[in-house]
């Protein structure tokens, strides 16, 4: 959604900020596909190279950014810096990664930390709703939602947003974060998922616990996550990125939310590439 006339074109706050930072820092981006990624409201954070090219194609001007910088700082010439993409986290980004990882692990214990147990209920066929499992799952879901809220409050800058925007973001992202979390507890050999109290259910049991047709979609998503081999830090960063999305409807201050998301995206990109130097495509795959 356009917020005004920026650098020669009508643009939103998110693209305005992205273009300004890219030009001021002379950022050099790389496209890991064919340099023709679709850039829209949803996909714009997946490829910074194509997003910047889209800005130029729309008519955004480098000179406008430089002139704006000169005016704001009262200098005769803008200082030009060439900052190449690096796989090293700055101290600021390193601190963000540390906080997010701690927030994630302290609100979502790893699979190996859980005392797994199973139930024989509804183990044979997909039949009618199993009330026992439904009650148990409802109880677990409530506890998990509380943990997601706790995690959100520990995302840097989140509590500095308006209360209304905090509620809007949590409502929009809570289910996505819950699904991402449970999918990291998928055991493909047994085709089971393990919940936060250690309860381990088969695909059929989860179907009968109330997931219904959504079950197969969740298990498919879990299978797609396996090749990524994400660790707790990446899962936490991805959850935080999902949370602070400036594209959510009814936000009072979307530009502030965008500012919170930018360093998280940069941190995940650098962290994931440093962890897998030979697999730079993993970052866009995660998104």
Short mmCIF file of C-alpha atoms in Angstrom, two decimals:
data_model
loop_
_atom_site.label_atom_id
_atom_site.label_comp_id
_atom_site.label_asym_id
_atom_site.label_seq_id
_atom_site.Cartn_x
_atom_site.Cartn_y
_atom_site.Cartn_z
CA UNK A 1 0.00 0.00 0.00
CA UNK A 2 1.50 3.33 -1.05
CA UNK A 3 2.34 5.78 1.72
CA UNK A 4 3.37 8.60 -0.60
CA UNK A 5 5.83 9.69 -3.26
CA UNK A 6 9.29 8.31 -2.52
CA UNK A 7 12.45 8.62 -4.66
CA UNK A 8 10.47 9.38 -7.80
CA UNK A 9 7.56 6.93 -7.53
CA UNK A 10 4.55 6.12 -5.40
CA UNK A 11 5.72 3.43 -2.96
CA UNK A 12 5.03 1.84 0.42
CA UNK A 13 7.17 2.47 3.52
CA UNK A 14 8.73 -1.00 3.34
CA UNK A 15 10.02 -0.60 -0.23
CA UNK A 16 11.07 2.99 0.45
CA UNK A 17 13.24 1.85 3.36
CA UNK A 18 14.64 -1.14 1.48
CA UNK A 19 15.60 1.00 -1.53
CA UNK A 20 17.17 3.71 0.62
CA UNK A 21 19.31 1.24 2.59
CA UNK A 22 20.35 -0.61 -0.56
CA UNK A 23 21.50 2.56 -2.32
CA UNK A 24 23.12 4.24 0.68
CA UNK A 25 25.17 1.14 1.48
CA UNK A 26 25.80 0.19 -2.16
CA UNK A 27 24.50 -3.28 -1.33
CA UNK A 28 25.38 -6.05 -3.77
CA UNK A 29 22.68 -8.71 -3.89
CA UNK A 30 22.58 -12.08 -5.62
CA UNK A 31 19.63 -13.90 -7.18
CA UNK A 32 19.84 -17.66 -6.78
CA UNK A 33 17.29 -18.32 -9.50
CA UNK A 34 17.03 -16.73 -12.96
CA UNK A 35 16.87 -13.04 -11.99
CA UNK A 36 13.16 -12.99 -12.76
CA UNK A 37 11.60 -13.72 -9.36
CA UNK A 38 8.01 -12.59 -8.90
CA UNK A 39 8.06 -9.61 -6.53
CA UNK A 40 4.83 -8.73 -4.78
CA UNK A 41 3.53 -7.93 -1.32
CA UNK A 42 4.01 -11.52 -0.15
CA UNK A 43 7.21 -12.57 -1.93
CA UNK A 44 9.23 -9.36 -1.84
CA UNK A 45 11.50 -10.48 1.02
CA UNK A 46 12.54 -13.71 -0.71
CA UNK A 47 14.96 -12.21 -3.24
CA UNK A 48 16.61 -8.88 -2.49
CA UNK A 49 18.27 -8.74 -5.94
CA UNK A 50 14.97 -8.93 -7.85
CA UNK A 51 13.28 -6.62 -5.35
CA UNK A 52 15.90 -3.94 -6.00
CA UNK A 53 15.61 -4.40 -9.78
CA UNK A 54 11.83 -4.03 -9.42
CA UNK A 55 12.40 -0.72 -7.59
CA UNK A 56 14.59 0.55 -10.45
CA UNK A 57 12.09 -0.67 -13.05
CA UNK A 58 9.31 1.20 -11.27
CA UNK A 59 11.34 4.39 -11.59
CA UNK A 60 13.06 4.80 -8.21
CA UNK A 61 16.13 7.02 -8.51
CA UNK A 62 19.55 6.51 -6.91
CA UNK A 63 20.16 10.24 -7.16
CA UNK A 64 17.02 10.98 -5.17
CA UNK A 65 18.34 8.87 -2.32
CA UNK A 66 21.72 10.59 -2.41
CA UNK A 67 20.15 14.05 -2.51
CA UNK A 68 17.85 13.12 0.34
CA UNK A 69 20.81 11.94 2.38
CA UNK A 70 22.71 15.16 1.71
CA UNK A 71 19.73 17.26 2.77
CA UNK A 72 19.11 15.29 5.95
CA UNK A 73 22.73 15.32 7.09
CA UNK A 74 23.55 18.78 5.74
CA UNK A 75 26.61 17.53 3.87
CA UNK A 76 27.88 18.65 0.47
CA UNK A 77 28.64 15.08 -0.60
CA UNK A 78 27.23 11.74 0.43
CA UNK A 79 29.72 9.30 1.86
CA UNK A 80 29.88 6.28 -0.44
CA UNK A 81 30.41 2.90 1.15
CA UNK A 82 30.64 -0.43 -0.55
CA UNK A 83 29.37 -3.15 1.73
CA UNK A 84 29.52 -6.56 0.15
CA UNK A 85 27.33 -9.36 1.42
CA UNK A 86 29.12 -11.17 4.20
CA UNK A 87 28.61 -14.39 6.07
CA UNK A 88 29.70 -12.82 9.35
CA UNK A 89 27.10 -11.48 11.75
CA UNK A 90 27.68 -7.99 13.10
CA UNK A 91 27.68 -7.66 16.88
CA UNK A 92 24.19 -6.15 16.68
CA UNK A 93 22.81 -9.00 14.57
CA UNK A 94 24.64 -11.53 16.73
CA UNK A 95 22.84 -10.20 19.79
CA UNK A 96 19.48 -10.46 18.00
CA UNK A 97 20.22 -14.06 17.01
CA UNK A 98 21.17 -14.90 20.58
CA UNK A 99 17.97 -13.38 22.00
CA UNK A 100 15.74 -15.08 19.43
CA UNK A 101 17.38 -18.48 19.91
CA UNK A 102 17.04 -18.26 23.68
CA UNK A 103 13.42 -17.11 23.43
CA UNK A 104 12.64 -20.01 21.08
CA UNK A 105 14.31 -22.78 23.08
CA UNK A 106 12.92 -21.55 26.39
CA UNK A 107 9.35 -21.54 25.06
CA UNK A 108 9.63 -24.66 22.92
CA UNK A 109 11.71 -27.59 24.25
CA UNK A 110 13.57 -29.75 21.74
CA UNK A 111 12.27 -33.20 20.84
CA UNK A 112 15.15 -34.87 22.66
CA UNK A 113 14.15 -33.09 25.89
CA UNK A 114 10.65 -34.55 25.94
CA UNK A 115 9.60 -37.78 27.60
CA UNK A 116 7.59 -39.17 24.69
CA UNK A 117 4.46 -41.18 25.34
CA UNK A 118 1.72 -42.52 23.08
CA UNK A 119 -1.95 -43.41 23.26
CA UNK A 120 -3.83 -46.32 21.71
CA UNK A 121 -6.90 -44.21 21.11
CA UNK A 122 -8.16 -44.16 17.50
CA UNK A 123 -5.13 -45.99 16.19
CA UNK A 124 -6.73 -48.08 13.44
CA UNK A 125 -9.02 -46.07 11.20
CA UNK A 126 -10.09 -42.55 10.44
CA UNK A 127 -13.40 -42.51 12.23
CA UNK A 128 -15.49 -39.92 14.05
CA UNK A 129 -13.95 -37.24 16.26
CA UNK A 130 -12.23 -38.79 19.27
CA UNK A 131 -13.44 -36.72 22.23
CA UNK A 132 -10.63 -37.87 24.51
CA UNK A 133 -7.96 -36.77 22.07
CA UNK A 134 -9.88 -33.60 21.31
CA UNK A 135 -9.91 -32.59 24.98
CA UNK A 136 -6.23 -33.42 25.36
CA UNK A 137 -5.30 -31.55 22.21
CA UNK A 138 -7.37 -28.50 23.21
CA UNK A 139 -5.54 -28.37 26.53
CA UNK A 140 -2.15 -28.63 24.80
CA UNK A 141 -3.09 -26.02 22.19
CA UNK A 142 -3.94 -23.49 24.91
CA UNK A 143 -0.57 -24.03 26.58
CA UNK A 144 1.23 -23.75 23.23
CA UNK A 145 -0.50 -20.47 22.40
CA UNK A 146 0.61 -19.05 25.75
CA UNK A 147 4.19 -20.04 24.89
CA UNK A 148 3.94 -18.35 21.48
CA UNK A 149 2.79 -15.14 23.19
CA UNK A 150 5.72 -15.42 25.59
CA UNK A 151 8.07 -15.90 22.64
CA UNK A 152 6.60 -12.87 20.85
CA UNK A 153 7.18 -10.61 23.85
CA UNK A 154 10.86 -11.52 23.72
CA UNK A 155 11.30 -10.65 20.04
CA UNK A 156 13.37 -7.42 20.04
CA UNK A 157 11.13 -4.39 19.61
CA UNK A 158 7.82 -6.26 19.67
CA UNK A 159 6.57 -4.85 22.98
CA UNK A 160 7.46 -1.36 21.72
CA UNK A 161 4.66 -1.59 19.17
CA UNK A 162 1.17 -0.41 20.00
CA UNK A 163 -0.94 -2.92 21.92
CA UNK A 164 -3.36 -3.04 19.00
CA UNK A 165 -0.56 -3.94 16.58
CA UNK A 166 0.83 -6.57 18.96
CA UNK A 167 -2.60 -8.22 19.08
CA UNK A 168 -3.03 -7.97 15.28
CA UNK A 169 0.36 -9.59 14.65
CA UNK A 170 -0.21 -12.39 17.16
CA UNK A 171 -3.65 -13.20 15.77
CA UNK A 172 -2.28 -13.32 12.23
CA UNK A 173 0.86 -15.37 12.95
CA UNK A 174 -0.03 -17.61 15.89
CA UNK A 175 -1.34 -20.57 13.86
CA UNK A 176 1.58 -20.38 11.42
CA UNK A 177 4.09 -20.43 14.28
CA UNK A 178 2.28 -23.31 15.99
CA UNK A 179 2.33 -25.36 12.77
CA UNK A 180 6.01 -24.53 12.15
CA UNK A 181 6.84 -25.62 15.67
CA UNK A 182 4.96 -28.91 15.62
CA UNK A 183 6.38 -29.74 12.18
CA UNK A 184 9.91 -29.59 13.61
CA UNK A 185 8.84 -32.44 15.90
CA UNK A 186 7.94 -34.74 13.02
CA UNK A 187 9.44 -38.25 13.06
CA UNK A 188 9.25 -39.55 9.46
CA UNK A 189 10.09 -43.19 10.26
CA UNK A 190 7.01 -43.51 12.46
CA UNK A 191 5.01 -40.77 10.68
CA UNK A 192 4.29 -39.19 14.07
CA UNK A 193 4.40 -35.77 15.68
CA UNK A 194 5.28 -35.05 19.29
CA UNK A 195 3.57 -32.30 21.26
CA UNK A 196 5.01 -30.16 24.05
CA UNK A 197 4.11 -32.51 26.90
CA UNK A 198 5.65 -35.47 25.06
CA UNK A 199 2.38 -36.84 23.67
CA UNK A 200 3.23 -38.55 20.37
CA UNK A 201 0.41 -39.09 17.87
CA UNK A 202 0.16 -40.81 14.52
CA UNK A 203 -1.29 -39.12 11.45
CA UNK A 204 -4.63 -40.90 11.99
CA UNK A 205 -4.82 -39.90 15.64
CA UNK A 206 -4.16 -36.25 14.82
CA UNK A 207 -6.86 -36.44 12.13
CA UNK A 208 -9.33 -37.76 14.68
CA UNK A 209 -8.26 -35.24 17.32
CA UNK A 210 -9.87 -32.50 15.27
CA UNK A 211 -7.41 -31.61 12.49
CA UNK A 212 -9.48 -33.45 9.89
CA UNK A 213 -8.50 -32.64 6.26
CA UNK A 214 -5.79 -30.26 7.51
CA UNK A 215 -3.80 -33.25 8.77
CA UNK A 216 -2.30 -34.31 5.45
CA UNK A 217 -1.35 -30.72 4.61
CA UNK A 218 0.50 -30.34 7.91
CA UNK A 219 2.34 -33.64 7.46
CA UNK A 220 3.25 -32.69 3.88
CA UNK A 221 4.67 -29.39 5.12
CA UNK A 222 6.64 -31.26 7.80
CA UNK A 223 8.13 -33.49 5.12
CA UNK A 224 9.14 -30.43 3.09
CA UNK A 225 10.98 -29.00 6.10
CA UNK A 226 13.13 -32.10 6.61
CA UNK A 227 15.65 -31.41 3.78
CA UNK A 228 16.25 -27.92 5.19
CA UNK A 229 17.61 -29.43 8.42
CA UNK A 230 16.84 -26.25 10.34
CA UNK A 231 18.27 -25.85 13.82
CA UNK A 232 16.64 -24.05 16.76
CA UNK A 233 18.15 -20.70 15.78
CA UNK A 234 16.72 -20.86 12.26
CA UNK A 235 13.32 -22.03 13.51
CA UNK A 236 13.25 -19.18 16.00
CA UNK A 237 14.26 -16.56 13.45
CA UNK A 238 11.71 -17.85 10.95
CA UNK A 239 9.00 -17.69 13.63
CA UNK A 240 9.99 -14.11 14.49
CA UNK A 241 9.99 -13.10 10.81
CA UNK A 242 6.51 -14.57 10.43
CA UNK A 243 5.38 -12.64 13.51
CA UNK A 244 6.60 -9.15 12.60
CA UNK A 245 5.21 -8.87 9.08
CA UNK A 246 4.31 -5.35 8.04
CA UNK A 247 1.92 -6.73 5.42
CA UNK A 248 -0.71 -7.76 7.96
CA UNK A 249 -4.07 -6.08 7.58
CA UNK A 250 -5.29 -3.42 10.04
CA UNK A 251 -1.86 -2.50 11.42
CA UNK A 252 -1.69 1.00 12.88
CA UNK A 253 2.04 1.45 12.24
CA UNK A 254 3.16 -1.01 9.52
CA UNK A 255 6.42 0.87 8.90
CA UNK A 256 7.55 0.19 12.48
CA UNK A 257 6.83 -3.50 12.00
CA UNK A 258 8.87 -3.51 8.77
CA UNK A 259 11.81 -2.00 10.65
CA UNK A 260 11.68 -4.88 13.14
CA UNK A 261 11.59 -7.52 10.40
CA UNK A 262 14.53 -6.26 8.31
CA UNK A 263 17.35 -7.23 10.75
CA UNK A 264 15.69 -10.61 11.36
CA UNK A 265 15.75 -11.35 7.62
CA UNK A 266 19.37 -10.26 7.39
CA UNK A 267 20.30 -12.36 10.44
CA UNK A 268 18.62 -15.48 9.04
CA UNK A 269 20.27 -14.98 5.64
CA UNK A 270 23.76 -14.63 7.09
CA UNK A 271 23.32 -17.35 9.71
CA UNK A 272 21.89 -19.90 7.27
CA UNK A 273 24.58 -19.22 4.66
CA UNK A 274 27.37 -19.37 7.21
CA UNK A 275 25.99 -22.70 8.40
CA UNK A 276 25.74 -24.02 4.83
CA UNK A 277 28.39 -22.19 2.72
CA UNK A 278 27.80 -24.42 -0.30
CA UNK A 279 23.99 -24.08 -0.20
CA UNK A 280 23.09 -20.37 -0.59
CA UNK A 281 19.64 -21.29 -1.93
CA UNK A 282 18.52 -22.49 1.51
CA UNK A 283 17.66 -18.98 2.71
CA UNK A 284 14.99 -18.30 0.04
CA UNK A 285 13.76 -21.88 0.46
CA UNK A 286 13.13 -21.26 4.16
CA UNK A 287 11.11 -18.16 3.36
#
